Tab-separated table of C-alpha atoms in Angstrom:
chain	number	residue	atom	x	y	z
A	22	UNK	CA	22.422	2.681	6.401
A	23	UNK	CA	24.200	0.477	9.085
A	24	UNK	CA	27.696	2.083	8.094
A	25	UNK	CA	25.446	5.585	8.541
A	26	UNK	CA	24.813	4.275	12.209
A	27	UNK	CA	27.909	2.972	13.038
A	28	UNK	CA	29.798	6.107	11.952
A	29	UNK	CA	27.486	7.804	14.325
A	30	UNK	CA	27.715	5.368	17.115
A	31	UNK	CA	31.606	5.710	16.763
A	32	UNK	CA	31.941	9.380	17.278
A	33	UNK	CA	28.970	9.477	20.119
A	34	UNK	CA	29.584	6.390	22.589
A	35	UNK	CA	26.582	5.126	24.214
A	36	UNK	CA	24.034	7.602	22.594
A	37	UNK	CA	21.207	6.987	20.150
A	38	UNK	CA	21.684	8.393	17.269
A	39	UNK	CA	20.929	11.430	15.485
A	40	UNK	CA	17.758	12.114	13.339
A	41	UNK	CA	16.410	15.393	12.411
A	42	UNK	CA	14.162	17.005	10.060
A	43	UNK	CA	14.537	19.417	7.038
A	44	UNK	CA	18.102	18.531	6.412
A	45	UNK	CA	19.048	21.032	9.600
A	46	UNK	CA	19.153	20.794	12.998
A	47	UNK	CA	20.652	22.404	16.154
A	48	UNK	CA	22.273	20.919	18.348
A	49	UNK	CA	25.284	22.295	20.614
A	50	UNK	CA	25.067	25.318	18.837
A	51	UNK	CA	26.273	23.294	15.625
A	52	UNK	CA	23.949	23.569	12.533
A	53	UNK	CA	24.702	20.330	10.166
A	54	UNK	CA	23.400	19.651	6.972
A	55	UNK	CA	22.540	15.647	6.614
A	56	UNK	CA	23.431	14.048	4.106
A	57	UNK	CA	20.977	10.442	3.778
A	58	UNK	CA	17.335	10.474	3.818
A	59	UNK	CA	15.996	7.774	5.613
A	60	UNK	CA	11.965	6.943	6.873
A	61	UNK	CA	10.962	7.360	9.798
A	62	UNK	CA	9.164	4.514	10.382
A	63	UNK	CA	12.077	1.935	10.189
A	64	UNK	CA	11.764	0.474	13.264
A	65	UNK	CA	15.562	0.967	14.301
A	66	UNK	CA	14.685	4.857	14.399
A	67	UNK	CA	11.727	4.303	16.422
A	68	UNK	CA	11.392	6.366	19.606
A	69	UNK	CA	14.928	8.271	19.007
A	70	UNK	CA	14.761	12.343	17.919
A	71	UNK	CA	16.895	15.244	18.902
A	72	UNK	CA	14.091	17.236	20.646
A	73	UNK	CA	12.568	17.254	17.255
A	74	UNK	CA	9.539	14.919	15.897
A	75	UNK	CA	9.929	12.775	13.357
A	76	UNK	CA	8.084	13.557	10.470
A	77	UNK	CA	8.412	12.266	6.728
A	78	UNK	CA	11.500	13.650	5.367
A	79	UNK	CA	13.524	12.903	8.567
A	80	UNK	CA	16.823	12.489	7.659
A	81	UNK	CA	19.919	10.841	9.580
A	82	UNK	CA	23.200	12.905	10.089
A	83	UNK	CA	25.765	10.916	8.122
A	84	UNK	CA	28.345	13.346	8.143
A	85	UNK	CA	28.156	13.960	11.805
A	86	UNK	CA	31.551	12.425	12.549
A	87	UNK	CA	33.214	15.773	10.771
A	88	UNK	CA	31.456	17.737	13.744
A	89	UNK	CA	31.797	14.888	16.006
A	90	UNK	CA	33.985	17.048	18.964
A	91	UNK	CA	31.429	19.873	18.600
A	92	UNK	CA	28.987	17.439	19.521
A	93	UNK	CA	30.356	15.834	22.370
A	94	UNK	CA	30.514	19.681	23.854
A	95	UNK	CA	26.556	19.301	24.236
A	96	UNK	CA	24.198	17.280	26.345
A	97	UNK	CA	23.716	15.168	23.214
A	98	UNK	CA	20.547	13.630	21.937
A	99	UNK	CA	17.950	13.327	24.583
A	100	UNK	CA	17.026	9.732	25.997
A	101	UNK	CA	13.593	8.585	24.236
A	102	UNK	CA	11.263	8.579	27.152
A	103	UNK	CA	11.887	12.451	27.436
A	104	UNK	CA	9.337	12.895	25.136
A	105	UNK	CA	7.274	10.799	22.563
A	106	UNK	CA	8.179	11.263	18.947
A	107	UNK	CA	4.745	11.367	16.988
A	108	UNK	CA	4.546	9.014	14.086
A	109	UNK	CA	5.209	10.222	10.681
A	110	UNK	CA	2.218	11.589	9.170
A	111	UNK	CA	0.076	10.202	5.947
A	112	UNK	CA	0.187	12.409	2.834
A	113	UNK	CA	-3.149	12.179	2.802
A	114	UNK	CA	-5.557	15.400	2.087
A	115	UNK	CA	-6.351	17.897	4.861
A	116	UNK	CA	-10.488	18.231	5.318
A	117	UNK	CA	-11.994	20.963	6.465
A	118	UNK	CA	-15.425	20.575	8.584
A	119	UNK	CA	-17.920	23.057	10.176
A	120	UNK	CA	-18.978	22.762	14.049
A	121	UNK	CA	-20.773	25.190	15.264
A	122	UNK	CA	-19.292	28.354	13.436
A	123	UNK	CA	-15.563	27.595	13.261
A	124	UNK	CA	-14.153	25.245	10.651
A	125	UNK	CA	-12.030	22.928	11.829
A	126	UNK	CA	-9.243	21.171	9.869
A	127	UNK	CA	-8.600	17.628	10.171
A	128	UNK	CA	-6.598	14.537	8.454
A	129	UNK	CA	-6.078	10.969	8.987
A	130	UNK	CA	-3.094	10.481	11.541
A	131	UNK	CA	-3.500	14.081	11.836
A	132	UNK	CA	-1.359	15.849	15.105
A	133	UNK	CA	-3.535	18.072	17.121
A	134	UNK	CA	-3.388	20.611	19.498
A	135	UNK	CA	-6.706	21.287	21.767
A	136	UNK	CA	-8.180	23.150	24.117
A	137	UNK	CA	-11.283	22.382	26.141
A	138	UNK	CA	-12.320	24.531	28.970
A	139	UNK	CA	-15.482	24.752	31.351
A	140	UNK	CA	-18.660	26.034	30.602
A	141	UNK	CA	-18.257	28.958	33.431
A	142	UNK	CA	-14.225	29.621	32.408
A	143	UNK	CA	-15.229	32.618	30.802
A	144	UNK	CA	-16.843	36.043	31.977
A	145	UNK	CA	-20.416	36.371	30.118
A	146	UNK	CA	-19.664	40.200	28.716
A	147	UNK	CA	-15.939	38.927	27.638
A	148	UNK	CA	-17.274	36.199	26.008
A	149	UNK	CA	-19.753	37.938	24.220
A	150	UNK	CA	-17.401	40.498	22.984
A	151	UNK	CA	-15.003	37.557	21.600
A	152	UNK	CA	-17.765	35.911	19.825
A	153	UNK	CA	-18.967	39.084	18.444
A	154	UNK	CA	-15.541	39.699	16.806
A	155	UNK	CA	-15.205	36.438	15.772
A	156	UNK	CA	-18.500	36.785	14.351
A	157	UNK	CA	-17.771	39.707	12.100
A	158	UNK	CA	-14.325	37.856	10.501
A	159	UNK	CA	-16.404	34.996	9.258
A	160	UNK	CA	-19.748	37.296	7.615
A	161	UNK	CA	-16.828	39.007	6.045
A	162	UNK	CA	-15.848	35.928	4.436
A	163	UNK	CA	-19.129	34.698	3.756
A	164	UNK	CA	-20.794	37.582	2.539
A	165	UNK	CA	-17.817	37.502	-0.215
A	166	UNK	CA	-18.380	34.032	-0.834
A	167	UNK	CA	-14.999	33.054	-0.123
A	168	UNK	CA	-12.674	30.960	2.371
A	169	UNK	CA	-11.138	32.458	5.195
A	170	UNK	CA	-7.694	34.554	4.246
A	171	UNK	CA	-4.672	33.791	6.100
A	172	UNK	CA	-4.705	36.793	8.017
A	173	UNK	CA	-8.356	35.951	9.108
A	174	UNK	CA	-7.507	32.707	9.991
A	175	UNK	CA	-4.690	34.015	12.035
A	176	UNK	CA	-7.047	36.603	13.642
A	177	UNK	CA	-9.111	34.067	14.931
A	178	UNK	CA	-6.703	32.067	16.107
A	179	UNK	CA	-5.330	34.762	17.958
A	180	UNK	CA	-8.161	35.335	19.721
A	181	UNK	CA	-8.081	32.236	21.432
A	182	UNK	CA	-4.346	32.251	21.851
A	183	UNK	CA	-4.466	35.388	23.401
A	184	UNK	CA	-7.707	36.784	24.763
A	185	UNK	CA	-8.701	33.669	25.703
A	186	UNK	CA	-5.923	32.059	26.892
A	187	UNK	CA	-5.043	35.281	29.069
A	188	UNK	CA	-8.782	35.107	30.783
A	189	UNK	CA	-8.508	31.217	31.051
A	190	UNK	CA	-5.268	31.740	33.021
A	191	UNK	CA	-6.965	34.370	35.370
A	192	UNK	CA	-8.647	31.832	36.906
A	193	UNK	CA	-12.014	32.273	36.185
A	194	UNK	CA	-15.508	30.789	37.397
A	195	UNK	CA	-15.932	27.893	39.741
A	196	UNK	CA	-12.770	26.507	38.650
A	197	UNK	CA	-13.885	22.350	39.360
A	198	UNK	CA	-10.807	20.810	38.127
A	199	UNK	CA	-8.629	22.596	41.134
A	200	UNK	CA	-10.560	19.662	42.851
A	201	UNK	CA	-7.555	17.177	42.763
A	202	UNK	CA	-10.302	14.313	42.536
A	203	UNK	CA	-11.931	15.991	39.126
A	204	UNK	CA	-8.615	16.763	37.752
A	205	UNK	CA	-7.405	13.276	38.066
A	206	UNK	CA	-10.926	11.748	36.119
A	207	UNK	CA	-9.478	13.773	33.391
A	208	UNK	CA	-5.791	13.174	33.404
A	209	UNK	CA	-6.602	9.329	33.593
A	210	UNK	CA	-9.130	9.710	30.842
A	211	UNK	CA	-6.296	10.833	28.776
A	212	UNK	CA	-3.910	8.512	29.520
A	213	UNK	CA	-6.758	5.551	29.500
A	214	UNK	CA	-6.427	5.006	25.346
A	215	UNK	CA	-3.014	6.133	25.066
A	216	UNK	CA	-1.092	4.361	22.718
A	217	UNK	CA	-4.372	2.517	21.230
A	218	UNK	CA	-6.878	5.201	19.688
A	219	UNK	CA	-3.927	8.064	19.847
A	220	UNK	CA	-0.512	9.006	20.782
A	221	UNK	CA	-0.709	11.936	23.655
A	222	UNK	CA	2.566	14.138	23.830
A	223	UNK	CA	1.878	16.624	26.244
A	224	UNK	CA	-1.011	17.366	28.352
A	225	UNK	CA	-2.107	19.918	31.179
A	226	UNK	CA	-5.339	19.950	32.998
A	227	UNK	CA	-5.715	23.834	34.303
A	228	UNK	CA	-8.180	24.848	37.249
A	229	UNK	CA	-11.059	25.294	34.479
A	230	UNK	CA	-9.362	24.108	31.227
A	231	UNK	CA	-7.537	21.535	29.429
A	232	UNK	CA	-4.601	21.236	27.027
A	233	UNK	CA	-3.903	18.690	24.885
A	234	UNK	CA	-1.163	17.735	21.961
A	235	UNK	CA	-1.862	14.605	20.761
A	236	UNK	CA	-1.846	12.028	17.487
A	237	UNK	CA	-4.891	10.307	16.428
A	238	UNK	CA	-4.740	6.424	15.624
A	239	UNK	CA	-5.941	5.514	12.470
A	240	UNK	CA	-9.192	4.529	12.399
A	241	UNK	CA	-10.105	7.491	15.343
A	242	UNK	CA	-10.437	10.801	14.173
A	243	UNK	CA	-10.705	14.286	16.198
A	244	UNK	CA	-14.365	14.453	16.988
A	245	UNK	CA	-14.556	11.133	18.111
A	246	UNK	CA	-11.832	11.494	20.591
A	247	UNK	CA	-13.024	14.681	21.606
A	248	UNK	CA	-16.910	14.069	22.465
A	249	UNK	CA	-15.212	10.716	24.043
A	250	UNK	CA	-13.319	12.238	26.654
A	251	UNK	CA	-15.648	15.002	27.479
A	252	UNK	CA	-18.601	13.302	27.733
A	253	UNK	CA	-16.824	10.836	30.496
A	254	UNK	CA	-15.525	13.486	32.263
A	255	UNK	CA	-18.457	15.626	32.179
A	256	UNK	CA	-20.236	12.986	33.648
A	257	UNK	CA	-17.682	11.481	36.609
A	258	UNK	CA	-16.493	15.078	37.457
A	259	UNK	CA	-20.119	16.193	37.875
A	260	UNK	CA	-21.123	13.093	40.138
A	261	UNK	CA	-17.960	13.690	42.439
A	262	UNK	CA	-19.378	17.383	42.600
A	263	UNK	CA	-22.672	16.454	43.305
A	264	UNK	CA	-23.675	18.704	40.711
A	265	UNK	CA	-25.851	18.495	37.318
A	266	UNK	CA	-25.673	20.452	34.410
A	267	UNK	CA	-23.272	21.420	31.350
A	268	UNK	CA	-19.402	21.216	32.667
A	269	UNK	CA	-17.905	21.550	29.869
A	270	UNK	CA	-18.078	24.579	27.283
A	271	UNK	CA	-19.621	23.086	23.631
A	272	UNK	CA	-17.162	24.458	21.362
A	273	UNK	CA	-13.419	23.603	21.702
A	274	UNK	CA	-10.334	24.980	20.329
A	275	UNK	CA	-8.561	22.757	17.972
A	276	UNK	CA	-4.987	23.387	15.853
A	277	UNK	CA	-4.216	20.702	13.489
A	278	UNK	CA	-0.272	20.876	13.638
A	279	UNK	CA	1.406	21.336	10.481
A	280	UNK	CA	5.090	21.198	10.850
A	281	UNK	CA	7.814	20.800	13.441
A	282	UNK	CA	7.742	24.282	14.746
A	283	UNK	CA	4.439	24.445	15.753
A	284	UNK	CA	4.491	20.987	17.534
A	285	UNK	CA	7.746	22.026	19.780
A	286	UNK	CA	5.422	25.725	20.409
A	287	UNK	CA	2.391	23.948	21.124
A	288	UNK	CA	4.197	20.997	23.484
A	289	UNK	CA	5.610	23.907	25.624
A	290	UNK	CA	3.203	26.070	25.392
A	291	UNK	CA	0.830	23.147	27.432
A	292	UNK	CA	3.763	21.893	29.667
A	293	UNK	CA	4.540	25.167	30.526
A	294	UNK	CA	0.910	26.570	31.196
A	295	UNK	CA	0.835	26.296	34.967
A	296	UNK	CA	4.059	28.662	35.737
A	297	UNK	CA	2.232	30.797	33.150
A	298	UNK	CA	-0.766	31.330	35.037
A	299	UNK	CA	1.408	31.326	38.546
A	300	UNK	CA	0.792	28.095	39.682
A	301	UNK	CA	2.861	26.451	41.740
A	302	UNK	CA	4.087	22.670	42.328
A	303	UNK	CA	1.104	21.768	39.621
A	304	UNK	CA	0.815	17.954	39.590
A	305	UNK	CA	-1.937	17.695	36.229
A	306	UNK	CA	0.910	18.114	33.764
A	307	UNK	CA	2.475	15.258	31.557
């Protein structure tokens, strides 16, 4: 392993060094198949991807000094504090649980992505309609007696990835989080337990929603976090309003991440929400 790194040191001066996942990554417009498997959790790999997280299976580029000049074309591997690389995952079993009427999918160390929005984010007779249709997908299943099919699942993912998501955006109801004093409770809410109950690595806090992409800690799981940081904010955002009352809508939209391509899509999906919904020089966004 150290003549791994110091091949890769040689033919990259002054950069960390490559580690990828699946045996293939891009970089500089290079595809190179690794050659050593190594874990990611050895702490000299700590904290050092190529815009990719490291997940177990990540594998470090011996055979990078063949390609060494196509390399050094590129930017080269990112510095570490670009962004966080989550912590390798736990083989351990994926659970399914019911709130409300959605399942929800959850594991220990599990990566999420989440969405959390305000009671008033959505129009009554669009909401309605949504929860109509996603009504109907899940008697389907039930009154066959079975689990959700892929394509259901994707159908009602897809109506909070688009339907929703395109109404949240519209800006929507009261909007209390454009209030740079409510939308601060919740950004340093998230941040407070960073690093000790989870791992955040990416966040946006919208006019009436929230985005998160995060890793649990063991020991915390998703609901716990969840009901954690709304209840807090429900109750220090509604005191700075002066107001009583629900703030935050019940249900919230969770996606337990399940490989590398969905983390990078959900990471710039939420840094890249505000020019999405046209706002400009948006500070809530880490």
């Amino acid at each position: 392993m150290d003549e791994a790194l110091d091949k890769v040191k040689q033919i990259i001066p002054h950069r960390e060094p490559f580690l990828f996942v699946d045996r293939i990554v891009e970089q500089a417009e290079a595809r190179i198949v690794t050659e050593r498997e190594v874990r990611a959790d050895e702490p000299q790999f700590q904290g050092h991807y190529p815009g990719s997280p490291l997940m177990p299976g990540v594998l470090l580029c011996e055979a990078c000094f063949q390609t060494g000049a196509m390399l050094l074309s590129g930017a080269g591997a990112p510095p570490s504090d670009v962004m966080r690389a989550p912590r390798p995952q736990p083989d351990s079993s994926v659970q399914k649980r019911w709130r409300g009427r959605l399942p929800h999918w959850e594991k220990d160390s599990g990566i999420y992505f989440v969405t959390w929005r305000l009671a008033d984010s959505l129009p009554e007779e669009e909401r309605n309609r949504i929860l109509s249709e996603r009504e109907d997908i899940i008697r389907t299943a039930e009154h066959l007696a079975r689990e959700l099919t892929e394509d259901e699942s994707a159908r009602l993912e897809r109506l909070h990835t688009e339907k929703i998501e395109e109404l949240l955006n519209a800006g929507y109801g009261a909007c209390y989080l454009k209030n740079d004093a409510c939308a601060e409770i919740v950004a340093d809410t998230l941040l407070k337990f960073d690093g000790e109950r989870y791992d955040l690595y990416a966040w946006c806090v919208m006019p009436n929603h929230a985005h998160v992409v995060f890793q649990a800690r063991p020991g915390h799981g998703l609901s716990e976090i969840m009901h954690s940081w709304k209840s807090y904010t429900a109750k220090a955002c509604n005191k700075v309003l002066g107001r009583t009352g629900v703030f935050w809508m019940d249900e919230s939209f969770d996606r337990l991440v399940r490989d590398e391509g969905e983390f990078r899509r959900f990471v710039d999906y939420t840094l890249g929400n505000p020019v999405t919904a046209g706002l400009k020089d948006w500070k809530w966004v880490g």
